[in-house]
Structures are given as structure tokens and as C-alpha cells.
PDB file of C-alpha atoms in Angstrom:
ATOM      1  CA  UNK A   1      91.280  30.044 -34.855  1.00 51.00           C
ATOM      2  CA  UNK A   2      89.040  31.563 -32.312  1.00 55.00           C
ATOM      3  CA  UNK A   3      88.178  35.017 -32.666  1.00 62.00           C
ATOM      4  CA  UNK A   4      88.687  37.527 -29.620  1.00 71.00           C
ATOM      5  CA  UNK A   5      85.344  37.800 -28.755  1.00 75.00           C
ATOM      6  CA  UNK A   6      84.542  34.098 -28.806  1.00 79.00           C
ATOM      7  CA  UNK A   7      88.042  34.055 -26.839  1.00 82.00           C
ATOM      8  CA  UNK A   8      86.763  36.615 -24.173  1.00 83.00           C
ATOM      9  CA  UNK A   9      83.260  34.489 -24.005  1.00 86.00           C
ATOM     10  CA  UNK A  10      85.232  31.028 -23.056  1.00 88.00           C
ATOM     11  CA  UNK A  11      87.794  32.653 -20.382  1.00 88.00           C
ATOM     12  CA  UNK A  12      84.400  34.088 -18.718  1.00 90.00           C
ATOM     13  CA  UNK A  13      82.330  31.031 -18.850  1.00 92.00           C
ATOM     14  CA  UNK A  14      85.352  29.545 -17.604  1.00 92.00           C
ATOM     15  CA  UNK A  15      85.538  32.023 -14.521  1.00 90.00           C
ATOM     16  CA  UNK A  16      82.140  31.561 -13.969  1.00 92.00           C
ATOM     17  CA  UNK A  17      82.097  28.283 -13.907  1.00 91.00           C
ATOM     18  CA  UNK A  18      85.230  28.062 -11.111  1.00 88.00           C
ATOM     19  CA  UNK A  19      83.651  30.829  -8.954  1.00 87.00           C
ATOM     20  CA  UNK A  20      80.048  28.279  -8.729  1.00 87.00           C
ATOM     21  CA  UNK A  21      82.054  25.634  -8.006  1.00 84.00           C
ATOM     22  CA  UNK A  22      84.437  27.345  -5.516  1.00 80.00           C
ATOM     23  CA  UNK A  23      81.372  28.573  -3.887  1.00 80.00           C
ATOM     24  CA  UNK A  24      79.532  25.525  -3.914  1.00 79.00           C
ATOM     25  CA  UNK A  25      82.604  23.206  -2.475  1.00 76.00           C
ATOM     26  CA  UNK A  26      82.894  26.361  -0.003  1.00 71.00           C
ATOM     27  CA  UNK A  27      80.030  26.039   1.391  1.00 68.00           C
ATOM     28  CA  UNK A  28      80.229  23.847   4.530  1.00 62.00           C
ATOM     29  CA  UNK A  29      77.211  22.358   6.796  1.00 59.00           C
ATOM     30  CA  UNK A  30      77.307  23.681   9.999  1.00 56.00           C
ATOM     31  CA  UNK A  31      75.517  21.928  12.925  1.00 56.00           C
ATOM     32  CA  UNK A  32      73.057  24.656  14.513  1.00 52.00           C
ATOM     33  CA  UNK A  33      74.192  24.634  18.107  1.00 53.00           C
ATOM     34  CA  UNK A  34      71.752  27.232  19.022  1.00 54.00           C
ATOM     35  CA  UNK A  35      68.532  24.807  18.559  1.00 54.00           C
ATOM     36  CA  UNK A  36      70.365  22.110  21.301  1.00 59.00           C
ATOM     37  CA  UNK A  37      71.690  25.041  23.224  1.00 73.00           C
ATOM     38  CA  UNK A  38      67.860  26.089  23.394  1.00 79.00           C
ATOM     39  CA  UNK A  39      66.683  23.069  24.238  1.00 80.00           C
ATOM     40  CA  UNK A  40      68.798  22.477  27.440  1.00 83.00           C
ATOM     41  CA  UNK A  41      67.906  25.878  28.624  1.00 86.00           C
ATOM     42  CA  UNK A  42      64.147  25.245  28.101  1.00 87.00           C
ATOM     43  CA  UNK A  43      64.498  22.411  30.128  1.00 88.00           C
ATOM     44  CA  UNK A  44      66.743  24.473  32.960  1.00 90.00           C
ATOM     45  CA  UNK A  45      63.832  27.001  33.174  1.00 91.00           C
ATOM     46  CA  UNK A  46      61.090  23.913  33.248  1.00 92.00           C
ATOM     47  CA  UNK A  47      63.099  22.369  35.565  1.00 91.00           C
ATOM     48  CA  UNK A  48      63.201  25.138  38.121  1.00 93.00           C
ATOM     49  CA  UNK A  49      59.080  25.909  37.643  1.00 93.00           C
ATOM     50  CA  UNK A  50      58.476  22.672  38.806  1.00 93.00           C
ATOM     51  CA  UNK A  51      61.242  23.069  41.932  1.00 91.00           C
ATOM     52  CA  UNK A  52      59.772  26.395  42.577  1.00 91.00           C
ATOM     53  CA  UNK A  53      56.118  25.046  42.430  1.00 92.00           C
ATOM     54  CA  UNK A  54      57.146  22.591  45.572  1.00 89.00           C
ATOM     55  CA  UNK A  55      57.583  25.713  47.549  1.00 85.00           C
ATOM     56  CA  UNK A  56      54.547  27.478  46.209  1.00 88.00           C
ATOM     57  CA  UNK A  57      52.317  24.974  46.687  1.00 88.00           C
ATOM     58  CA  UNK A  58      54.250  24.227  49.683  1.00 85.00           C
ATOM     59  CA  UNK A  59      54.707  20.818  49.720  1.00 86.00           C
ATOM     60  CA  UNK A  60      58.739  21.327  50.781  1.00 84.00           C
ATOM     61  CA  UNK A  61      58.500  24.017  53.792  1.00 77.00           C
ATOM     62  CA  UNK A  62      60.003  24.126  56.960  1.00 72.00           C
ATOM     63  CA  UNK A  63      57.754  23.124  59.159  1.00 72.00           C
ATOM     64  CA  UNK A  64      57.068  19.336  58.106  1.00 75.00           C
ATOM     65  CA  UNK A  65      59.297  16.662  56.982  1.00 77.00           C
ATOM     66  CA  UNK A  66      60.206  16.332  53.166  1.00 81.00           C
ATOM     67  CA  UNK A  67      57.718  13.295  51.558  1.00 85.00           C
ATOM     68  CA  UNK A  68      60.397  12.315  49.342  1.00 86.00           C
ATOM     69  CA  UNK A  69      57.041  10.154  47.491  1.00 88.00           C
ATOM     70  CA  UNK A  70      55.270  12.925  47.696  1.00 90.00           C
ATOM     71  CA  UNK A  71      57.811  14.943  46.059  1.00 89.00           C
ATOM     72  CA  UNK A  72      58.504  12.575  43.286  1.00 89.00           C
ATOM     73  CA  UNK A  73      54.890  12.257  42.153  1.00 90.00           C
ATOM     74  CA  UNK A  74      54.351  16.043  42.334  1.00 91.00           C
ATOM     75  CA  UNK A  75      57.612  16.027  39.973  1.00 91.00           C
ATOM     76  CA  UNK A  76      56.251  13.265  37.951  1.00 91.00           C
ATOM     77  CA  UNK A  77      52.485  15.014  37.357  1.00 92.00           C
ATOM     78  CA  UNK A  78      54.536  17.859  35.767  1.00 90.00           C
ATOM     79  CA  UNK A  79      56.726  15.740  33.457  1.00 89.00           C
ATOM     80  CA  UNK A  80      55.630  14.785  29.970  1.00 86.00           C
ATOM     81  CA  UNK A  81      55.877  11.373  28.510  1.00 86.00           C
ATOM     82  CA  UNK A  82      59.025  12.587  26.114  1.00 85.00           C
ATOM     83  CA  UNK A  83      60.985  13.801  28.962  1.00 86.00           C
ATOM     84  CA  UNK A  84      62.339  11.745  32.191  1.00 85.00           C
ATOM     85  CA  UNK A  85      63.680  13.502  35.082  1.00 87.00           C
ATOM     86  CA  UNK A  86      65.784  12.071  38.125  1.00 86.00           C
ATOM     87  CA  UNK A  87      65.352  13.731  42.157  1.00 88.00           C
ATOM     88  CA  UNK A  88      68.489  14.322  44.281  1.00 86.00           C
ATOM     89  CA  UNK A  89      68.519  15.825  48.024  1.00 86.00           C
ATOM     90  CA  UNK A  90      71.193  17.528  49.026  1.00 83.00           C
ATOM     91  CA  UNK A  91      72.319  17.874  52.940  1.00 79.00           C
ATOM     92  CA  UNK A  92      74.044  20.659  54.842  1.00 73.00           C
ATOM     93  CA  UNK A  93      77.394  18.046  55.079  1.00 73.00           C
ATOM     94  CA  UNK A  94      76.563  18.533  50.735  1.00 72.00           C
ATOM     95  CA  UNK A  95      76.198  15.008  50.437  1.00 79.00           C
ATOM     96  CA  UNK A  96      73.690  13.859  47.750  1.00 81.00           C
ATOM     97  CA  UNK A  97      71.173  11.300  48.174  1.00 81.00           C
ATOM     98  CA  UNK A  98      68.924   9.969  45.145  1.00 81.00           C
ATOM     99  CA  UNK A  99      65.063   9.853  45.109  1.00 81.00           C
ATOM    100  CA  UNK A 100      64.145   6.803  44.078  1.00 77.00           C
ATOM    101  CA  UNK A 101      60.612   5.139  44.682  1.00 69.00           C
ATOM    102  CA  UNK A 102      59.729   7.757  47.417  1.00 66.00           C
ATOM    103  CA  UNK A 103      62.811   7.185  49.433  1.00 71.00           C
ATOM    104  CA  UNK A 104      66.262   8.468  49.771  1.00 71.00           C
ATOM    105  CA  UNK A 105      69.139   6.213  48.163  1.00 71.00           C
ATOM    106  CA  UNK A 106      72.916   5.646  48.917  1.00 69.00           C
ATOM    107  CA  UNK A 107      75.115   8.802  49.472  1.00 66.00           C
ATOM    108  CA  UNK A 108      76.810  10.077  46.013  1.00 62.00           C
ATOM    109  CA  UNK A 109      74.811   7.523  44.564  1.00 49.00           C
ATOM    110  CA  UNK A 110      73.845   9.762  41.906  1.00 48.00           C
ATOM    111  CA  UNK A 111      75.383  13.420  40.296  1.00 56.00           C
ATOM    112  CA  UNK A 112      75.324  15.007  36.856  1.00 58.00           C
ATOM    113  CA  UNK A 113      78.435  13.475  36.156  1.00 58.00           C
ATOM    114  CA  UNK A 114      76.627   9.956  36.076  1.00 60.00           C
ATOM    115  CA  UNK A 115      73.640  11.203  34.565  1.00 63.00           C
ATOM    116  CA  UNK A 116      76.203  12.791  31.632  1.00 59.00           C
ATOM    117  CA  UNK A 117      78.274   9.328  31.321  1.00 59.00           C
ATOM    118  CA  UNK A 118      75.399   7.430  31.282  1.00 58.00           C
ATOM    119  CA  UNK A 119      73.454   9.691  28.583  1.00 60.00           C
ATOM    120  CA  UNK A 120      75.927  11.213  26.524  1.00 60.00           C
ATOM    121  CA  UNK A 121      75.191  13.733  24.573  1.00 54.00           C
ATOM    122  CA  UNK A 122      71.788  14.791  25.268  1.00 69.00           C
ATOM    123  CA  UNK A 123      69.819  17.890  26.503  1.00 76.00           C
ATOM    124  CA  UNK A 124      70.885  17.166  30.094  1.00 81.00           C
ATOM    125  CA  UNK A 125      69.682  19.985  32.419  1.00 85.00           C
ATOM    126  CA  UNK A 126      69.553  20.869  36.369  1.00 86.00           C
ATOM    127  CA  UNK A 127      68.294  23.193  38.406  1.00 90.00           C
ATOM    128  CA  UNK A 128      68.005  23.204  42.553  1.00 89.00           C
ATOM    129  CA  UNK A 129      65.732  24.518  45.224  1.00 89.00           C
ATOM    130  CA  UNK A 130      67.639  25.593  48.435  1.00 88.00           C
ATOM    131  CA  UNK A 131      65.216  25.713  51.378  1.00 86.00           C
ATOM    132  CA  UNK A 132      65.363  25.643  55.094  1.00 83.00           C
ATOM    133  CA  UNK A 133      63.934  21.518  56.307  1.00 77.00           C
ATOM    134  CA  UNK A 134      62.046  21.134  59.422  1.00 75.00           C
ATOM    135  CA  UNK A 135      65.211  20.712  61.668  1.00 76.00           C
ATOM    136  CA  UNK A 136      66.329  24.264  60.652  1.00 79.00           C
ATOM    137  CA  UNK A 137      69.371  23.607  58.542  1.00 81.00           C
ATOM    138  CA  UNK A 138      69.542  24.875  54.744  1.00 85.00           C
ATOM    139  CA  UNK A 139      69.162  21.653  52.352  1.00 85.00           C
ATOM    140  CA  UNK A 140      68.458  21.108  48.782  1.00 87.00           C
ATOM    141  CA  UNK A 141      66.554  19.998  46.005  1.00 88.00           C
ATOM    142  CA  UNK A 142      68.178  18.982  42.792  1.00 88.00           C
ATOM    143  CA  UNK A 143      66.211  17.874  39.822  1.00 90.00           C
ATOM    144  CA  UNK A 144      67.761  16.965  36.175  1.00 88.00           C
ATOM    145  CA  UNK A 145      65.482  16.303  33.407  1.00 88.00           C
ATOM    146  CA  UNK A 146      66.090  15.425  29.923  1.00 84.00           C
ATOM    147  CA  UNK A 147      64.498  14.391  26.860  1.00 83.00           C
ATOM    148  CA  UNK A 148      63.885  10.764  25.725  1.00 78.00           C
ATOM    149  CA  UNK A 149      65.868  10.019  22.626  1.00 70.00           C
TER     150      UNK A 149
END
């Protein structure tokens, strides 16, 4: 027969041994949502630098018309090779046209709800440049940029 102290000894390696493993099985993986969540905004903020930078370096102003090729390679010299970006204008009627090749595309031919669908889950991000064009009206620059998988 086991003595009390040697009785004592195997209850608390027992307990010990069911608080580790309790602990250990406890212990979940958790995804860390604040390095994607970073990642998006990162690209928001480089996003609107580069919008911003059409204005500074005025290259969108009102006075000429918008060189939607101009544009896209000014967007493009900014863009690293791990990152791809897509151009959308943006009337006063708020119909979008895409940028594509230096010229404007089909109407609604292109909206972060596409660019979502088509990419999933990635570190989609926008950001738009309101300005006044050349006729006088208020349009808009969109630009969404992402990172290559």
C-alpha cells in the first residue's frame, strides 16, 4: 500500500500533468489580423501619395485635359514590381470609366467589387483624387493597388 505522502506526490503529479495539458490543448492559433489589416492601409496611404502627387506635380489640373497615358505611366513609375495597381475616372453623372493603355474604357467596366471577385482575399486598397477638369465640373481619380500574390 502506498503511503500518504507517496499518495499526495501522485494526485499532484497527476494535477500537474492535466493543468499542462489543459493549457496546452487550450491554447488556440489565432490568425494575426492586424499584419493584413496593416498591409491594406499601407497601401491606402501609398495609394493616395501617388493620387496626390498628380496634383502636385500637376499633371491633373484644371486647365488642360486629363492624359489618361500620361497618368497611367506617372502611376506606373511609382509602383513596384510586387504590387499592380488598376486607374478608374470618375464623371460628374458618377459613372466610372477604366484606364487602360492610356485611354478611357467602357462605362462600369470596372469597380472594387470586380477587382474583390476577381482577387479574393487580398490586400485590396483604394483611394481617389477629386479635382475640378478643364471643362469646370468636379471629376475623379480612383486608383486600387494591391500586392502580387
Amino acid at each position: 500500500m502506498i503511503g500518504k505522502r507517496g499518495y499526495m506526490y501522485f494526485i499532484e503529479i497527476i494535477f500537474a500533468v492535466l493543468l499542462v495539458s489543459l493549457l496546452y490543448t487550450g491554447m488556440q492559433h489565432t490568425s494575426n489580423n492586424n499584419f493584413d489589416n496593416s498591409a491594406v492601409e499601407y497601401n491606402e496611404n501609398f495609394a493616395f501619395d501617388i493620387l496626390r502627387s498628380l496634383a502636385e506635380y500637376e499633371i491633373i489640373n484644371e486647365y488642360e485635359s486629363e492624359d489618361w497615358g500620361l497618368i497611367e505611366d506617372f502611376v506606373s513609375g511609382f509602383v513596384d514590381d510586387y504590387r499592380e495597381f488598376d486607374l478608374d475616372y470618375c464623371s460628374t453623372s458618377s459613372v466610372c470609366y477604366p484606364i487602360n493603355d492610356g485611354a478611357l474604357g467602357t462605362a462600369g467596366g470596372n469597380n472594387i467589387t470586380n477587382l474583390k471577385s476577381n482577387f479574393g482575399n487580398q490586400d485590396l486598397a483604394s483611394a481617389q483624387l477629386a479635382y475640378r477638369s478643364r471643362d469646370g465640373n468636379w471629376s475623379s481619380i480612383r486608383l486600387y493597388i494591391w500586392d502580387k500574390l
